[in-house]
Coordinates of C-alpha atoms in Angstrom, one line a residue:
M170 CA 92.9 69.5 122.9
V171 CA 94.9 72.2 125.3
A172 CA 98.5 71.3 126.3
E173 CA 99.6 74.1 128.7
R174 CA 101.7 73.7 131.6
G175 CA 105.2 73.6 132.1
S176 CA 108.0 72.6 129.4
R177 CA 108.3 69.3 127.2
A178 CA 110.3 67.6 125.1
G179 CA 109.7 65.1 122.6
G180 CA 106.4 63.8 121.3
T181 CA 104.2 62.6 118.5
I182 CA 100.4 63.3 118.1
E183 CA 99.6 61.1 114.8
G184 CA 96.7 59.8 113.3
L185 CA 93.7 61.5 115.4
H186 CA 90.6 63.5 114.3
F187 CA 90.1 66.7 116.2
T188 CA 87.0 68.9 115.5
E189 CA 86.1 72.3 117.0
S190 CA 86.1 73.4 121.1
R191 CA 85.0 76.5 122.2
E192 CA 87.8 76.7 124.3
K193 CA 90.9 78.8 123.6
D194 CA 89.3 81.3 121.1
G195 CA 88.1 78.8 118.8
A196 CA 90.9 76.7 118.5
V197 CA 90.7 72.9 117.8
F198 CA 94.3 72.2 118.7
F199 CA 96.4 74.6 121.4
I200 CA 99.8 74.4 122.5
L201 CA 101.5 77.2 125.0
N202 CA 104.8 77.2 127.2
Q203 CA 108.0 75.5 125.7
W204 CA 107.7 72.4 123.7
S205 CA 110.6 71.1 121.8
D206 CA 110.8 68.4 119.3
L207 CA 107.3 67.9 118.7
T208 CA 105.6 66.0 115.7
L209 CA 101.9 66.5 114.6
R210 CA 101.7 64.2 111.9
D211 CA 98.6 62.3 109.7
N212 CA 95.9 64.3 111.8
I213 CA 92.6 66.1 111.0
F214 CA 91.7 69.2 112.5
D215 CA 88.2 70.2 111.5
G216 CA 86.4 73.2 112.3
G217 CA 86.8 76.1 114.9
T218 CA 88.3 79.4 114.0
R219 CA 92.0 78.3 114.4
G220 CA 92.8 74.8 113.6
I221 CA 96.4 74.5 115.4
V222 CA 97.9 77.4 117.5
I223 CA 101.6 76.9 118.7
Q224 CA 101.8 79.9 120.9
G225 CA 105.3 79.7 122.8
I226 CA 105.4 81.4 126.1
G227 CA 108.6 82.0 127.6
D228 CA 111.6 80.8 125.7
G229 CA 109.1 79.5 122.9
H230 CA 109.0 76.4 121.2
R231 CA 111.5 74.6 119.0
N232 CA 111.8 72.2 116.1
V233 CA 108.0 71.7 115.7
L234 CA 107.3 69.4 112.6
I235 CA 103.4 69.8 111.1
E236 CA 103.1 67.0 108.7
N237 CA 101.1 65.3 106.5
N238 CA 97.6 66.7 108.2
I239 CA 94.2 67.5 107.1
I240 CA 93.5 71.3 108.2
K241 CA 90.2 72.0 106.8
N242 CA 87.1 74.1 107.6
Q243 CA 88.0 77.1 109.7
R244 CA 86.0 80.2 110.0
T245 CA 85.7 83.8 110.5
D246 CA 83.5 84.4 113.9
Q247 CA 83.6 87.9 114.8
S248 CA 82.5 86.9 118.4
V249 CA 85.4 84.5 118.8
E250 CA 88.4 85.4 116.5
P251 CA 88.0 87.9 113.7
R252 CA 89.9 85.6 111.2
G253 CA 89.8 82.1 110.2
I254 CA 93.5 80.5 110.4
G255 CA 94.4 76.8 109.9
I256 CA 97.9 77.5 111.7
F257 CA 99.1 80.1 114.1
I258 CA 102.8 80.0 115.1
W259 CA 103.9 82.3 117.3
R260 CA 107.6 82.4 119.4
T261 CA 108.6 78.8 117.7
A262 CA 112.1 78.5 116.3
G263 CA 112.2 75.7 113.7
A264 CA 108.7 75.3 112.6
R265 CA 108.2 73.1 109.6
V266 CA 105.1 72.7 107.9
L267 CA 105.3 70.0 105.3
G268 CA 103.2 68.1 102.9
N269 CA 99.4 69.1 104.9
V270 CA 96.5 69.9 102.9
F271 CA 94.4 72.8 103.8
Q272 CA 90.7 73.4 102.6
N273 CA 88.0 76.1 103.2
I274 CA 90.1 78.3 105.6
G275 CA 88.4 81.6 106.4
Y276 CA 86.8 81.1 103.3
D277 CA 83.1 82.1 104.1
D278 CA 80.9 85.3 103.7
R279 CA 82.7 86.9 106.6
R280 CA 86.2 86.3 105.4
T281 CA 88.9 89.4 106.3
W282 CA 92.3 89.9 104.5
Y283 CA 93.9 88.4 107.9
S284 CA 92.5 84.7 107.1
Q285 CA 95.4 82.9 106.0
A286 CA 96.1 79.2 105.7
V287 CA 99.5 79.5 107.7
Y288 CA 100.7 82.4 109.7
A289 CA 103.8 82.6 111.4
S290 CA 103.9 85.6 113.0
N291 CA 106.7 87.3 115.6
G292 CA 109.4 85.2 116.9
S293 CA 109.3 82.5 114.4
A294 CA 111.6 83.1 111.8
G295 CA 113.1 80.4 109.6
T296 CA 109.8 78.6 109.4
V297 CA 109.6 76.3 106.7
I298 CA 106.5 75.8 104.3
E299 CA 107.2 73.0 102.0
G300 CA 104.6 70.8 99.6
N301 CA 101.4 71.9 101.1
V302 CA 98.2 72.2 99.1
F303 CA 96.2 75.3 99.6
N304 CA 92.7 75.3 98.7
R305 CA 90.1 78.3 99.1
I306 CA 91.7 80.2 101.8
G307 CA 90.2 83.7 102.8
A308 CA 93.1 85.6 101.9
A309 CA 96.9 84.2 101.8
A310 CA 98.0 80.6 101.9
F311 CA 100.6 81.7 104.2
Q312 CA 102.2 84.7 105.6
L313 CA 106.1 84.7 107.0
R314 CA 106.5 87.6 109.1
Q315 CA 109.6 87.1 109.8
G316 CA 110.9 85.4 106.6
G317 CA 111.6 81.8 106.1
E318 CA 111.3 79.6 103.0
A319 CA 108.4 78.3 101.0
R320 CA 108.9 76.1 98.6
H321 CA 107.1 73.6 95.7
N322 CA 103.5 74.4 97.5
L323 CA 100.2 74.0 95.3
I324 CA 98.0 77.0 95.9
L325 CA 94.5 77.1 94.1
R326 CA 91.8 79.6 94.1
Q327 CA 93.6 82.4 95.8
S328 CA 93.5 86.1 95.3
I329 CA 96.7 86.3 97.6
H330 CA 99.1 83.5 97.3
S331 CA 101.6 84.7 100.2
W332 CA 103.2 87.4 102.5
I333 CA 106.8 86.8 103.1
T334 CA 108.3 89.8 104.8
G335 CA 111.1 90.6 107.6
E336 CA 114.5 89.2 108.4
G337 CA 115.4 86.2 106.1
S338 CA 112.7 87.0 103.4

């Protein structure tokens, strides 16, 4: 699924099963432009190289809640995306990743140290990662590049638990 034209306010995407697409660098679910008050709840994101991409363009996104989802089987594919990522967040203020299960993200024979279950990149200060389960992730369970909060997460079978850098870390 790709939602990419114009600004949006409000909305809930709930109870759906998304599977791999070859669109937008192998992402299963991809949102561009500006969106505020968006909730992704009780969904399954299965396959591809990136499960969920929240990539703000212009003023970015605000108040995105990603809650109680299953995000699994994102793989490393050098021809499409050189790392498996469960959730990629860029230019999104107030993102919350709560109570999700991450399984087999970039955990394959081509894994790199860039494979992460959650990567909150530039412009995503204040991201909160809480109450999630991370199992068999290629590198780190999560990276908060501009700081944020991480609490009460269960991280299993990991060589690198997390990277928290930048302002507010």
